[in-house]
PDB file of C-alpha atoms and ligand atoms in Angstrom:
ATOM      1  CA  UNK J   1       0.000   0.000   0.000  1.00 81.00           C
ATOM      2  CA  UNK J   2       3.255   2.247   0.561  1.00 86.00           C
ATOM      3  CA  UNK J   3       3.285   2.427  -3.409  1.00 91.00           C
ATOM      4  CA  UNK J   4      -0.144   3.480  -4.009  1.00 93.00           C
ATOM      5  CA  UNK J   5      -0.261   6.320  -0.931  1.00 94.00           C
ATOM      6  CA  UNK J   6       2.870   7.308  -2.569  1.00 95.00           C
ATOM      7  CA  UNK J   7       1.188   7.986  -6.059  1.00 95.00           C
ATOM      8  CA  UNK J   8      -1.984   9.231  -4.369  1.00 95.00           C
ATOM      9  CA  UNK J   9       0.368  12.249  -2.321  1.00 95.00           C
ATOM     10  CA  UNK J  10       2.068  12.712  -5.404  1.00 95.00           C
ATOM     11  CA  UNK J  11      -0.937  13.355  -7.654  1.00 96.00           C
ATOM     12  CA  UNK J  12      -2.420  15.337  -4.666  1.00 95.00           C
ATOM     13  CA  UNK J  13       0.642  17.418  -4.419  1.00 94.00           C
ATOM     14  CA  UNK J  14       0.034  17.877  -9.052  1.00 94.00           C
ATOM     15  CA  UNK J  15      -3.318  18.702  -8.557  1.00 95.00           C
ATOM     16  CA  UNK J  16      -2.266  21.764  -6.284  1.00 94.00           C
ATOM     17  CA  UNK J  17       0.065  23.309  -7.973  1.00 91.00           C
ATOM     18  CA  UNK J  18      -1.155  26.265 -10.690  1.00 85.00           C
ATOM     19  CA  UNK J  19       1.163  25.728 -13.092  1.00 83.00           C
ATOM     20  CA  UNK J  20       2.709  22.314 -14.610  1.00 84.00           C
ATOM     21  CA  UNK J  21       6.165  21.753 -16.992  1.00 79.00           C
ATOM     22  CA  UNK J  22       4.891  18.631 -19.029  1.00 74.00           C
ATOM     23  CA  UNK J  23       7.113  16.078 -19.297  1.00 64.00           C
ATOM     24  CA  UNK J  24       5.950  14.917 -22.330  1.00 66.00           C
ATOM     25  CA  UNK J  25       3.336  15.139 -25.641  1.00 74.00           C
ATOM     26  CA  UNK J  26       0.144  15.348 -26.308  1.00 71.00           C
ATOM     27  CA  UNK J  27       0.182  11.993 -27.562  1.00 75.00           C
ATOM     28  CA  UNK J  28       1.787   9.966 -24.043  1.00 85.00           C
ATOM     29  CA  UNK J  29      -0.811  11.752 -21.982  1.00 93.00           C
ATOM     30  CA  UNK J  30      -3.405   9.394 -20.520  1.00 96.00           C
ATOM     31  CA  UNK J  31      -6.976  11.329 -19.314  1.00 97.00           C
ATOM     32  CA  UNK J  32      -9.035   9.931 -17.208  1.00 97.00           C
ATOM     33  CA  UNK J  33     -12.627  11.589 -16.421  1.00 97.00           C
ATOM     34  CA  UNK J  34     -14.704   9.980 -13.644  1.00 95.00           C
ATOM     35  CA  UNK J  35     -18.350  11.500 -13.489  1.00 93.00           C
ATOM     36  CA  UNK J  36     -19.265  10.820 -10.067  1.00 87.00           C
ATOM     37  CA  UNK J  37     -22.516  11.631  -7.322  1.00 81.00           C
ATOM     38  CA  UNK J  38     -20.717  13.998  -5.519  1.00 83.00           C
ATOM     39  CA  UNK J  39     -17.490  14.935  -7.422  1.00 90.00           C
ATOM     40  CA  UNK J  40     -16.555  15.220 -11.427  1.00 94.00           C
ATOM     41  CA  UNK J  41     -13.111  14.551 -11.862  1.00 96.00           C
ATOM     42  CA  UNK J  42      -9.878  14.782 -14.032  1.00 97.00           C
ATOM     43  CA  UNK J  43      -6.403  12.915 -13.754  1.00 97.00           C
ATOM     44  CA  UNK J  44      -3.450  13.408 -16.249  1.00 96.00           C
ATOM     45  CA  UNK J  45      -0.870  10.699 -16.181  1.00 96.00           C
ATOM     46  CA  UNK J  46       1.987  10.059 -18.330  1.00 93.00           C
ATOM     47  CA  UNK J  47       2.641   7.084 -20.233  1.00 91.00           C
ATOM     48  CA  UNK J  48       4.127   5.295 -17.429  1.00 92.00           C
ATOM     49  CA  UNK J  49       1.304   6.048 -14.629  1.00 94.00           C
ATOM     50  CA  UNK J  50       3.159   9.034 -13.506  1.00 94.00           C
ATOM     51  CA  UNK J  51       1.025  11.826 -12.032  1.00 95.00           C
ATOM     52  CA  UNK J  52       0.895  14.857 -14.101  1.00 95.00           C
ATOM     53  CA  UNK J  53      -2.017  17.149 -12.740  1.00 95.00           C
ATOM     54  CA  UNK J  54      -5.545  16.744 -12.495  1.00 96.00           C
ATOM     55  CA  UNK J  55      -8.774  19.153 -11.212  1.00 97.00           C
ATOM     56  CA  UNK J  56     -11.863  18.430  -9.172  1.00 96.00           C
ATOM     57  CA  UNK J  57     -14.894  19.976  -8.541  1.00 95.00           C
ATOM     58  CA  UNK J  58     -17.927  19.244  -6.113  1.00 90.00           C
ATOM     59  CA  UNK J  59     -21.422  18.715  -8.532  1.00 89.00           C
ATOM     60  CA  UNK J  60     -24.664  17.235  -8.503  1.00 86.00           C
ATOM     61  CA  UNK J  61     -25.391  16.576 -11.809  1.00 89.00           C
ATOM     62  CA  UNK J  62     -25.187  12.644 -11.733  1.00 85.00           C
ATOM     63  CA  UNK J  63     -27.173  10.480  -9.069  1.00 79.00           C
ATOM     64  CA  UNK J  64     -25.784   6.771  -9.009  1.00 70.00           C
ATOM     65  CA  UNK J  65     -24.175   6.643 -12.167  1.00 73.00           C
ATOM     66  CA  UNK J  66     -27.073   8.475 -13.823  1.00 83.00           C
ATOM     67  CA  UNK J  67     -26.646  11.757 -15.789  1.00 86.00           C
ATOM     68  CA  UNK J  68     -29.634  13.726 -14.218  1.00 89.00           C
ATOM     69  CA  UNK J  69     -28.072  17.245 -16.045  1.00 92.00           C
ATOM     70  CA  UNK J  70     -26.863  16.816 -18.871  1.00 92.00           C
ATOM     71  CA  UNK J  71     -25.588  20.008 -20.039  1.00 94.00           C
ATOM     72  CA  UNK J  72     -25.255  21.163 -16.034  1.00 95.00           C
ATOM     73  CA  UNK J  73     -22.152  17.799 -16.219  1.00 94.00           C
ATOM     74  CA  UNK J  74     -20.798  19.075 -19.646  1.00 96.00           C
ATOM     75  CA  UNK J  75     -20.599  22.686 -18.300  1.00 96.00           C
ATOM     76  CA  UNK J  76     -18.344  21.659 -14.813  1.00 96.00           C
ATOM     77  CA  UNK J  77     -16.438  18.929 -17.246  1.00 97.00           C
ATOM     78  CA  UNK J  78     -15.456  21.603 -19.887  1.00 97.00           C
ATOM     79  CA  UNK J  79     -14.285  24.334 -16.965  1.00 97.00           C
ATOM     80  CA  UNK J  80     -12.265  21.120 -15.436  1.00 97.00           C
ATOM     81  CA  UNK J  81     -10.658  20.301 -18.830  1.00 97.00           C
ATOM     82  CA  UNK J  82     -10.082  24.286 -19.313  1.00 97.00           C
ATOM     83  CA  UNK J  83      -8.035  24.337 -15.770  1.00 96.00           C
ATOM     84  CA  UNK J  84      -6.348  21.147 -16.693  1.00 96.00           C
ATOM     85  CA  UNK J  85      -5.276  22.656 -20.056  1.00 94.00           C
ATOM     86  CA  UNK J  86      -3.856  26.032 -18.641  1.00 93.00           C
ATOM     87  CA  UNK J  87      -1.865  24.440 -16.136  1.00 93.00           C
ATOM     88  CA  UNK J  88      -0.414  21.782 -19.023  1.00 91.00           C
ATOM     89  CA  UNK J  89      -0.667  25.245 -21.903  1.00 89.00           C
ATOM     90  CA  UNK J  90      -1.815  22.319 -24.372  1.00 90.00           C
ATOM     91  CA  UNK J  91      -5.522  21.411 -25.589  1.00 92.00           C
ATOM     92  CA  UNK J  92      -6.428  18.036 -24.499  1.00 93.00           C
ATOM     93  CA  UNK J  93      -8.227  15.510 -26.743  1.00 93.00           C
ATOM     94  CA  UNK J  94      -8.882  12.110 -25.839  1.00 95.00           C
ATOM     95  CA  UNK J  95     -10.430  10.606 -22.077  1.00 97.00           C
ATOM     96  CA  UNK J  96     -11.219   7.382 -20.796  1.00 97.00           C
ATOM     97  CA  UNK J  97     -13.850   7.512 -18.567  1.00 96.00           C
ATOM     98  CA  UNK J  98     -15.903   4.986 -16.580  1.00 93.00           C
ATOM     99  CA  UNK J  99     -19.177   3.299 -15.485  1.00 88.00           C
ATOM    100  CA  UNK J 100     -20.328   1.960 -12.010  1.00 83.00           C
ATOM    101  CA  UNK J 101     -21.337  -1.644 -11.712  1.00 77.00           C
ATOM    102  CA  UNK J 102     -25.014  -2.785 -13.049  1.00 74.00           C
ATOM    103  CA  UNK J 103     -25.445   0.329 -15.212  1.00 77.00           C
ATOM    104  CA  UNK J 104     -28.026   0.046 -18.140  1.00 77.00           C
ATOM    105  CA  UNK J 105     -26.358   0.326 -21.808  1.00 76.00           C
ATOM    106  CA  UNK J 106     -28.713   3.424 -22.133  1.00 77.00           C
ATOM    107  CA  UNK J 107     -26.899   5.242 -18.964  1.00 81.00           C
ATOM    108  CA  UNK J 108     -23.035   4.315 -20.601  1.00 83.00           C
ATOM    109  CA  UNK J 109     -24.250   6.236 -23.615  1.00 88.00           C
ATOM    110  CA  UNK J 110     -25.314   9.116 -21.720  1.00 91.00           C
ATOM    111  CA  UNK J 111     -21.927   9.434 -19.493  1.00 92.00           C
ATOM    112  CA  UNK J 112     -19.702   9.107 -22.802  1.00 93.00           C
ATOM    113  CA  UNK J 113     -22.061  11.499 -24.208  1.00 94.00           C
ATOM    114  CA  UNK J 114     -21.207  14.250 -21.322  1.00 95.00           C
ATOM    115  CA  UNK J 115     -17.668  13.563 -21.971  1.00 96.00           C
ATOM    116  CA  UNK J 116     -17.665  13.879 -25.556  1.00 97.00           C
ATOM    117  CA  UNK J 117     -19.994  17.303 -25.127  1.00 97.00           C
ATOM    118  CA  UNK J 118     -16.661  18.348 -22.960  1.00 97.00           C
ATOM    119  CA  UNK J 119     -14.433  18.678 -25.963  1.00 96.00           C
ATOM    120  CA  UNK J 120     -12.906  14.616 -25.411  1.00 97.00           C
ATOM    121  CA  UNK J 121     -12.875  11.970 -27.339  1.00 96.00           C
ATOM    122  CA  UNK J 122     -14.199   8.545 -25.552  1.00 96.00           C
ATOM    123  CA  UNK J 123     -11.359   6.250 -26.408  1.00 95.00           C
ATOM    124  CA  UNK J 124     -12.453   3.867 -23.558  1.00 94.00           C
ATOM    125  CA  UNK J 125     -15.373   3.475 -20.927  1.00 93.00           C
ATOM    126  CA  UNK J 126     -13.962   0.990 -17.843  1.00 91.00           C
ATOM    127  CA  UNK J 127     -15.840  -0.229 -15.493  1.00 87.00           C
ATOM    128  CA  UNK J 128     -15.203   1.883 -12.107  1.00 88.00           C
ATOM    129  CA  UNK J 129     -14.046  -1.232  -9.940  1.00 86.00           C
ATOM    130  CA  UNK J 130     -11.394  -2.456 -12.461  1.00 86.00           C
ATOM    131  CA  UNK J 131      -9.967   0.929 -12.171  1.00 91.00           C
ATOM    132  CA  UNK J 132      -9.514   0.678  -8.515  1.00 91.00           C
ATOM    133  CA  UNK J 133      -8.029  -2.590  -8.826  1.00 89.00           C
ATOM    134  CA  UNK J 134      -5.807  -1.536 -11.056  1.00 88.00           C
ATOM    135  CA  UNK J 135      -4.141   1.027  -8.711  1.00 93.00           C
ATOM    136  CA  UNK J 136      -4.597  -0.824  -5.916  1.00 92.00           C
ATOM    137  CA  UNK J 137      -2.711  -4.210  -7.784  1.00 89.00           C
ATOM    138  CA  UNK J 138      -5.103  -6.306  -6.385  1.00 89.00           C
ATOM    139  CA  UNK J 139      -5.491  -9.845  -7.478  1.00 88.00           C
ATOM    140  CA  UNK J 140      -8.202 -11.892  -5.092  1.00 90.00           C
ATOM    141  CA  UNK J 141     -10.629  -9.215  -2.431  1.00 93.00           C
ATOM    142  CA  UNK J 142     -13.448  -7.247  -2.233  1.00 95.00           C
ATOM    143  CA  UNK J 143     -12.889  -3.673  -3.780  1.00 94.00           C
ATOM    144  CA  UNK J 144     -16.076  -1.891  -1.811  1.00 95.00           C
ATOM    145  CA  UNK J 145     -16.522   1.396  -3.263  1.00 93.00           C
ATOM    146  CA  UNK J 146     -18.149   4.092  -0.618  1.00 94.00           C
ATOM    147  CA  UNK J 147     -19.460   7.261  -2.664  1.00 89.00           C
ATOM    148  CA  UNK J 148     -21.857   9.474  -2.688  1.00 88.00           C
ATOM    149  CA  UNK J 149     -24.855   7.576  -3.689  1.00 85.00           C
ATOM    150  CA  UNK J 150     -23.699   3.990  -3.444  1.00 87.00           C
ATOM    151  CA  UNK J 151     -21.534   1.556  -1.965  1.00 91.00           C
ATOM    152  CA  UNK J 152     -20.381  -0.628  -5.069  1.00 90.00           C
ATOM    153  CA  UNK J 153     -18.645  -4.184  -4.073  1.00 92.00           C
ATOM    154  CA  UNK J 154     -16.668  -6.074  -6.944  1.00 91.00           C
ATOM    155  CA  UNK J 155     -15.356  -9.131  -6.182  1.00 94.00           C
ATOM    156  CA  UNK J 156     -11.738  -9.807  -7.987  1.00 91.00           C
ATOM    157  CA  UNK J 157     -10.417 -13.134  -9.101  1.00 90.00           C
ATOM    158  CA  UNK J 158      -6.901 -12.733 -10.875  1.00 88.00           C
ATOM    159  CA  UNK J 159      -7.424  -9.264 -11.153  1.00 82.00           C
ATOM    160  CA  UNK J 160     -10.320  -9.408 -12.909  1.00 84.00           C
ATOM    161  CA  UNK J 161     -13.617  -8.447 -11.941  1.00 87.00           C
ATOM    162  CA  UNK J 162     -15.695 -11.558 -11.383  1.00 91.00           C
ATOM    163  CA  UNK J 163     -19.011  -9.876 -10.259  1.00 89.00           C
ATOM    164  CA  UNK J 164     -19.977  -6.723  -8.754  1.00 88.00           C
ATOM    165  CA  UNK J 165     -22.931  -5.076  -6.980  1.00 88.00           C
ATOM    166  CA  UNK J 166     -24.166  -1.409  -6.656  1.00 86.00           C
ATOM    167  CA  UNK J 167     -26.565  -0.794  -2.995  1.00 88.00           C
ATOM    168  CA  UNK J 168     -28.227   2.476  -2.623  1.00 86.00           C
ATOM    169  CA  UNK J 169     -25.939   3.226   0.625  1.00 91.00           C
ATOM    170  CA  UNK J 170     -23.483   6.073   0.458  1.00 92.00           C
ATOM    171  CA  UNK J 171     -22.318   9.164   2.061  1.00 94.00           C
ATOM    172  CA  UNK J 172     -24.986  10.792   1.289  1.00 93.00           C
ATOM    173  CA  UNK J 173     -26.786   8.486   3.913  1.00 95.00           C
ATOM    174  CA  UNK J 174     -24.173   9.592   6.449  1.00 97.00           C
ATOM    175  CA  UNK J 175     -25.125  13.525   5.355  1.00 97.00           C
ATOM    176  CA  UNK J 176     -28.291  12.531   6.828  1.00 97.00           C
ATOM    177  CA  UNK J 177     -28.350  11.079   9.709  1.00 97.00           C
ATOM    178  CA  UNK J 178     -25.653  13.808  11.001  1.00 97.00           C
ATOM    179  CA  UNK J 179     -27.708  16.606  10.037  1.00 97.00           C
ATOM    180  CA  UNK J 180     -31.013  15.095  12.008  1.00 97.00           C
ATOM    181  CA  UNK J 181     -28.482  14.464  14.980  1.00 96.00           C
ATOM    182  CA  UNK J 182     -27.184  17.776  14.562  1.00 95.00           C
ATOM    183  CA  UNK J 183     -30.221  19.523  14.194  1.00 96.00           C
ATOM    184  CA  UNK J 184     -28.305  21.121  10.757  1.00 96.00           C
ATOM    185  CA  UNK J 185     -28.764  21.675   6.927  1.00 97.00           C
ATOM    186  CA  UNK J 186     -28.103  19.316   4.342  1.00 96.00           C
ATOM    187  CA  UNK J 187     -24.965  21.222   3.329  1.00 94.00           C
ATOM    188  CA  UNK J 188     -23.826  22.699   6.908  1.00 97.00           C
ATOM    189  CA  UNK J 189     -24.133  18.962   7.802  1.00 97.00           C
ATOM    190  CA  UNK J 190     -21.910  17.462   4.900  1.00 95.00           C
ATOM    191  CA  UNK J 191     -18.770  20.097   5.780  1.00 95.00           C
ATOM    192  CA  UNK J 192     -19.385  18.780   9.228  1.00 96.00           C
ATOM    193  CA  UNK J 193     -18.712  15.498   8.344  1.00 96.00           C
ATOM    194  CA  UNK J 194     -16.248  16.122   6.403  1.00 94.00           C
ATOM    195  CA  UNK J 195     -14.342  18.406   8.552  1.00 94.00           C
ATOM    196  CA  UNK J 196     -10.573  16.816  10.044  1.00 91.00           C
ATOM    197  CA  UNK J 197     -11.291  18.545  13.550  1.00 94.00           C
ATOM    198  CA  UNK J 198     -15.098  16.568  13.602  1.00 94.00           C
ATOM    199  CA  UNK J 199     -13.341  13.548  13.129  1.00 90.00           C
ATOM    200  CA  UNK J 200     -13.888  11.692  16.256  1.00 90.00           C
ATOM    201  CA  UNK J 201     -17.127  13.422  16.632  1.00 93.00           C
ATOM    202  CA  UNK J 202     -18.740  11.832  13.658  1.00 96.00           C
ATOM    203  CA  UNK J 203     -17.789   8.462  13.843  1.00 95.00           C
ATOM    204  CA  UNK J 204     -20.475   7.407  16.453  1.00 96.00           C
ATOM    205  CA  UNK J 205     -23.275   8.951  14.975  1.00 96.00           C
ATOM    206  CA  UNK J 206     -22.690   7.381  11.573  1.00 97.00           C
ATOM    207  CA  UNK J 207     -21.269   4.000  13.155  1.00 97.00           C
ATOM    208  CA  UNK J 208     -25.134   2.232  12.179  1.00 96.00           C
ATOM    209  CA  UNK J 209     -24.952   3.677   8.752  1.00 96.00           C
ATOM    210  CA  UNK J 210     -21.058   2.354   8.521  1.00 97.00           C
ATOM    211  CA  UNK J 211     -22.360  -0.824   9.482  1.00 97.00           C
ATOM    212  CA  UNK J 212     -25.165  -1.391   7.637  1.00 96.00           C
ATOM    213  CA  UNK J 213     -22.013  -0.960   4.861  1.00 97.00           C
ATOM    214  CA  UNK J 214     -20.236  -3.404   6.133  1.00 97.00           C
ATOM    215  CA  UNK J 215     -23.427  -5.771   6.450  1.00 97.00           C
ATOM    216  CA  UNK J 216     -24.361  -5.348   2.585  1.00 96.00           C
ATOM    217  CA  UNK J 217     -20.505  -6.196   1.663  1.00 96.00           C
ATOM    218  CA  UNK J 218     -20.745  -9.226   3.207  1.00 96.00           C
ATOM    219  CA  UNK J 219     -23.993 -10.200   1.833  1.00 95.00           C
ATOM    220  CA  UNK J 220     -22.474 -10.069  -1.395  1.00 94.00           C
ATOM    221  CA  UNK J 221     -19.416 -11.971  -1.256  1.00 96.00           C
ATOM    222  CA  UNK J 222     -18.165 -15.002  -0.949  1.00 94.00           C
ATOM    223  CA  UNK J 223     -16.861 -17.047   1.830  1.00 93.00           C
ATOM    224  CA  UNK J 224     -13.245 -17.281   0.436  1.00 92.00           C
ATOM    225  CA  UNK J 225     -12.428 -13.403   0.445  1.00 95.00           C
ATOM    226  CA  UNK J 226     -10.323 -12.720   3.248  1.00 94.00           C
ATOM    227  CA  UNK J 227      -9.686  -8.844   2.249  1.00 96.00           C
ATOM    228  CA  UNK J 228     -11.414  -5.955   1.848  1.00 97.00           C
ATOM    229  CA  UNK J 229     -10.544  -2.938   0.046  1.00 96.00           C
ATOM    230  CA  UNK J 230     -12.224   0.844   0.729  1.00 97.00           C
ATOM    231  CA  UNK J 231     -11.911   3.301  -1.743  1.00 94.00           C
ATOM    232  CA  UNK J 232     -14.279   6.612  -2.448  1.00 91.00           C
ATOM    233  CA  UNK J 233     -15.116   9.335  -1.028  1.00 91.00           C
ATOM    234  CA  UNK J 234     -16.718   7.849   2.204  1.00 96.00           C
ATOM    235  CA  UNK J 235     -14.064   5.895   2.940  1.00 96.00           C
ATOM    236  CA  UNK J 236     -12.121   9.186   3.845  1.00 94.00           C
ATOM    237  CA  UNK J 237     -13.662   9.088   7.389  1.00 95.00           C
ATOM    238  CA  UNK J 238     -11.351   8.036   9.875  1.00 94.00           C
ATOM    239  CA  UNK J 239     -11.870   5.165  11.377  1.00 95.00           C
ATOM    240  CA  UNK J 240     -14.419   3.662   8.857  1.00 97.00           C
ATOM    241  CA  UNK J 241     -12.157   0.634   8.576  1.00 97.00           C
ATOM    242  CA  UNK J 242     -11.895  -0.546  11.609  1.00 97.00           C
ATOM    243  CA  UNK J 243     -15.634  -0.274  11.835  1.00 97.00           C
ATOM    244  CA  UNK J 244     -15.514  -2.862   8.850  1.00 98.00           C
ATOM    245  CA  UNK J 245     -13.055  -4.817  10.228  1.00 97.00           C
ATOM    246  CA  UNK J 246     -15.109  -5.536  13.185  1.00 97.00           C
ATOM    247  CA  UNK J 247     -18.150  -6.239  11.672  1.00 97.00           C
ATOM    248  CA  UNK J 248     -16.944  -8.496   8.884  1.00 97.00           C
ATOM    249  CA  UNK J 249     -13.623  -9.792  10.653  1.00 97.00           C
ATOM    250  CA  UNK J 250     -12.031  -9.575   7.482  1.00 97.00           C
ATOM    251  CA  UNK J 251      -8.655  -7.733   7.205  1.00 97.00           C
ATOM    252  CA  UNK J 252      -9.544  -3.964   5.721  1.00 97.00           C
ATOM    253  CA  UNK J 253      -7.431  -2.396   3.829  1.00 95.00           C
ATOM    254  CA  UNK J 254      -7.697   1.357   3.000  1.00 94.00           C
ATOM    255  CA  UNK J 255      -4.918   4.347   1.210  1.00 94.00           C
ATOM    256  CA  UNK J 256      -4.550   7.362   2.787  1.00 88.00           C
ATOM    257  CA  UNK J 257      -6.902   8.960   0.393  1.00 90.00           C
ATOM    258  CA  UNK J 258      -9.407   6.797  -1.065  1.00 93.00           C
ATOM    259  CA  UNK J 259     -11.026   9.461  -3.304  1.00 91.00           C
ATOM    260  CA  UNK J 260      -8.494   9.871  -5.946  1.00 95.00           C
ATOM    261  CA  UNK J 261      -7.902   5.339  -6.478  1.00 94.00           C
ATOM    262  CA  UNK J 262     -10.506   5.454  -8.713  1.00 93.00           C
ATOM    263  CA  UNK J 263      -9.983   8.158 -11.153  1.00 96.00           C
ATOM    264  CA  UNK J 264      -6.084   7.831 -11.301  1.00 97.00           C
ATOM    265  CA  UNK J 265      -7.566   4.163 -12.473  1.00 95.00           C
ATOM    266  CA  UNK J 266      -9.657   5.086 -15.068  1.00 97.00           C
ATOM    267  CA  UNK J 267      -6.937   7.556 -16.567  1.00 97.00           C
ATOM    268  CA  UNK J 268      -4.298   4.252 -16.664  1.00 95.00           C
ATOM    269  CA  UNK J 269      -6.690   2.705 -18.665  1.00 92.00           C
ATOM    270  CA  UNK J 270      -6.781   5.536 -21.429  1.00 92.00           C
ATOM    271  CA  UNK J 271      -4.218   5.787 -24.100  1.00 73.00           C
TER     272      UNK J 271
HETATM  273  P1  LIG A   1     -20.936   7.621  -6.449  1.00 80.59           P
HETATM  274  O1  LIG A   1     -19.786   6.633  -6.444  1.00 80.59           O
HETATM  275  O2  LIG A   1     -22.000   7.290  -5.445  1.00 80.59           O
HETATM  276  O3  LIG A   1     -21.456   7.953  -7.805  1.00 80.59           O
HETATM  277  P2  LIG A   1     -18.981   9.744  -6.231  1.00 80.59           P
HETATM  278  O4  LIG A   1     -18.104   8.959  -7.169  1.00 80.59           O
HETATM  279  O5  LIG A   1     -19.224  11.160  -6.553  1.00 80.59           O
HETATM  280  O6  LIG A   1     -20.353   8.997  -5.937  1.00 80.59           O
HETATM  281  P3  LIG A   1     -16.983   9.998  -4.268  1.00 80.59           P
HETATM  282  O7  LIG A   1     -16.481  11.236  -4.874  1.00 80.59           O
HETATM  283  O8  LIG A   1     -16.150   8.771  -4.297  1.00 80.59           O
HETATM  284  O9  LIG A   1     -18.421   9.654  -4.813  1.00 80.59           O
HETATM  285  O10 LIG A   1     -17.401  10.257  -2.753  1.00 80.59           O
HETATM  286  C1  LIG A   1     -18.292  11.278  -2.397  1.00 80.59           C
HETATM  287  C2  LIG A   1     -18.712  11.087  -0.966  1.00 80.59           C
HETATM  288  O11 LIG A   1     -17.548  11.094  -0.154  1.00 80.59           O
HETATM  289  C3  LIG A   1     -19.615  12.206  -0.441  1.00 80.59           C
HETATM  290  O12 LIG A   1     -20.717  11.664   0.263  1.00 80.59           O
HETATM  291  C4  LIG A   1     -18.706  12.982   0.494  1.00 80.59           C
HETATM  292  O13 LIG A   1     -19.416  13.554   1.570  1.00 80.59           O
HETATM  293  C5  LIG A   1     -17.792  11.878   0.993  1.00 80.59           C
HETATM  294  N1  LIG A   1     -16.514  12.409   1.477  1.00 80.59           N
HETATM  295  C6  LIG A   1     -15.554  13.057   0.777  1.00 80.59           C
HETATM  296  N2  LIG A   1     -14.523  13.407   1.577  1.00 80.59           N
HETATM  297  C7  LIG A   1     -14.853  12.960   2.823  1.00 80.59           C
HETATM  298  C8  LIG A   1     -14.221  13.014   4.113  1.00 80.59           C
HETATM  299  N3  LIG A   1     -13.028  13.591   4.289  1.00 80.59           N
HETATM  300  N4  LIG A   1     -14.850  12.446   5.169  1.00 80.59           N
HETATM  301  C9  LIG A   1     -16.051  11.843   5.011  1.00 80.59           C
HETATM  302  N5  LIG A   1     -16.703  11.754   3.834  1.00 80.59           N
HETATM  303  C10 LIG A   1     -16.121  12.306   2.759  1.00 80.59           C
END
C-alpha cells in the first residue's frame, strides 16, 4: 500500500500546484474523467502512470451513475478540462472515462455522451471497480466502493472483476443522519462530516450507517475473500475501517486517500 499512498500524495501534491512543466506530448498523456454523485473529476498521467495534474470539482449533476443534467455535467467537465489545459498550456483531446457496476447500456451512452460534449474523445469506458483494482494491484478481495450515492462491491479473481454489486448506501446516507443528529442543513451537515477537527465526533453517529455498509458487503461476497478494500469518497472518514473490520472480521485495507484510487484508475486505462 506504501506504493499506491505514494502515487496518491504525489498526484495530490500535481493537482495543487497552478502551473505544470509537461514532461511529455500530447500523444503519451493518458486522461481519465470519472463522473461521479458527488465529485466530477480529471487525472493526467503520463505514459508510465506518472502523475501529471488533475482538477476536481464538487457537482450534482449525476445520481448513481445516472446523468440527471446533462448540459449542467458538460458545463463543470469543460471548466475542469479548461483548468487542466492552462496548467499543461496544451488542448487536451482524448479521455477514458468509466461506469459503475449494473449500469443500463442506455446510462453508458449518456456518461460518454457528457464527456464527448466536454471537448474529449471517448477512447475507452472501464468499469469503475477495475480501475480501482488496477491502482490498488489487487489480485483476489473485495474492492467496496463508498461514494456518494452507493456503496459498489466487486469481487476480484486474478485481477479481474468476477461480479460486482451497486446498494443504494453512500455518504450521502451519512449527510443525513448527522444533520437530524445535529439539528443542521443538508450542506452545513456534509462540511461537518467532512471536517478533520469533527473527526472523532462523527464516527459514532454514523457507526449504524457504517455498518449497515459493512453488512451489505458481506452479503455479497463469498466465503473465500479474506480482504477488503475501501476506496471513495466515504471511505475518507477516519476510522471507517476498523468499523468494517469488526463487523466483517475480514482484514480492511484502505490508502490514505481513497477518493483519488478510482480516477487515477480510469486515466491508466486511457491511451
Ligand atoms: P458515487 O460513487 O455514489 O457515484 P462519487 O463517485 O461522486 O459517488 P466519491 O467522490 O467517491 O463519490 O465520494 C463522495 C462522498 O464522499 C460524499 O458523500 C462525500 O461527503 C464523501 N466524502 C468526501 N470526503 C470525505 C471526508 N473527508 N470524510 C467523510 N466523507 C467524505
Amino acid at each position: 500500500m506504501d506504493k499506491v499512498n505514494a502515487l496518491i500524495k504525489d498526484m495530490e501534491m500535481k493537482m495543487a500546484q497552478e502551473k505544470i512543466d509537461c514532461p511529455c506530448n500530447l500523444d503519451e498523456l493518458k486522461v481519465g474523467v470519472d463522473l461521479g454523485t458527488s465529485n466530477i473529476v480529471i487525472i493526467v498521467l503520463d505514459k508510465d502512470n506518472n502523475p501529471v495534474t488533475g482538477a476536481i470539482e464538487s457537482a450534482n449533476v449525476v445520481k448513481d451513475g445516472i446523468v440527471v443534467d446533462f448540459i449542467g455535467a458538460i458545463n463543470i467537465l469543460k471548466r475542469l478540462k479548461q483548468q487542466v489545459e492552462a496548467k499543461l498550456g496544451i488542448e487536451l483531446y482524448e479521455a477514458a472515462t468509466a461506469i459503475p457496476p449494473g449500469i443500463m447500456s442506455g446510462n453508458i451512452k449518456v456518461i460518454s455522451n457528457v464527456v464527448e460534449g466536454a471537448g474529449f474523445k471517448v477512447t475507452k469506458v472501464v468499469d469503475e471497480p477495475e480501475a480501482a483494482a488496477s491502482v490498488l494491484n489487487i489480485q483476489e478481495g473485495a474492492v467496496v466502493d463508498i461514494g456518494g450515492g452507493t456503496t459498489g462491491i466487486s469481487v476480484m479473481n486474478n485481477g479481474k472483476v468476477a461480479y460486482s454489486v451497486d446498494e443504494a448506501t453512500g455518504g450521502t446516507h451519512l449527510t443525513l443522519v448527522v444533520a437530524g443528529n445535529m439539528n443542521l442543513p443538508f450542506t452545513e451537515a456534509e462540511g461537518f462530516k467532512k471536517s478533520k477537527e469533527n473527526e472523532k465526533l462523527i464516527l459514532p453517529i454514523v457507526r449504524p450507517v457504517i455498518e449497515k455498509m459493512a453488512h451489505i458487503t458481506m452479503s455479497n461476497i463469498p466465503k473465500e475473500i479474506k480482504e477488503l478494500y475501501l476506496v471513495g469518497g466515504t471511505s475518507c472518514l477516519t476510522g471507517i475501517e476498523q468499523v468494517f473490520e469488526k463487523y466483517t472480521s475480514l482484514r480492511t485495507i484502505k490508502p490514505e486517500n481513497p477518493l483519488l484510487v478510482t480516477p487515477i484508475g480510469i486515466a491508466m486505462y486511457a491511451g
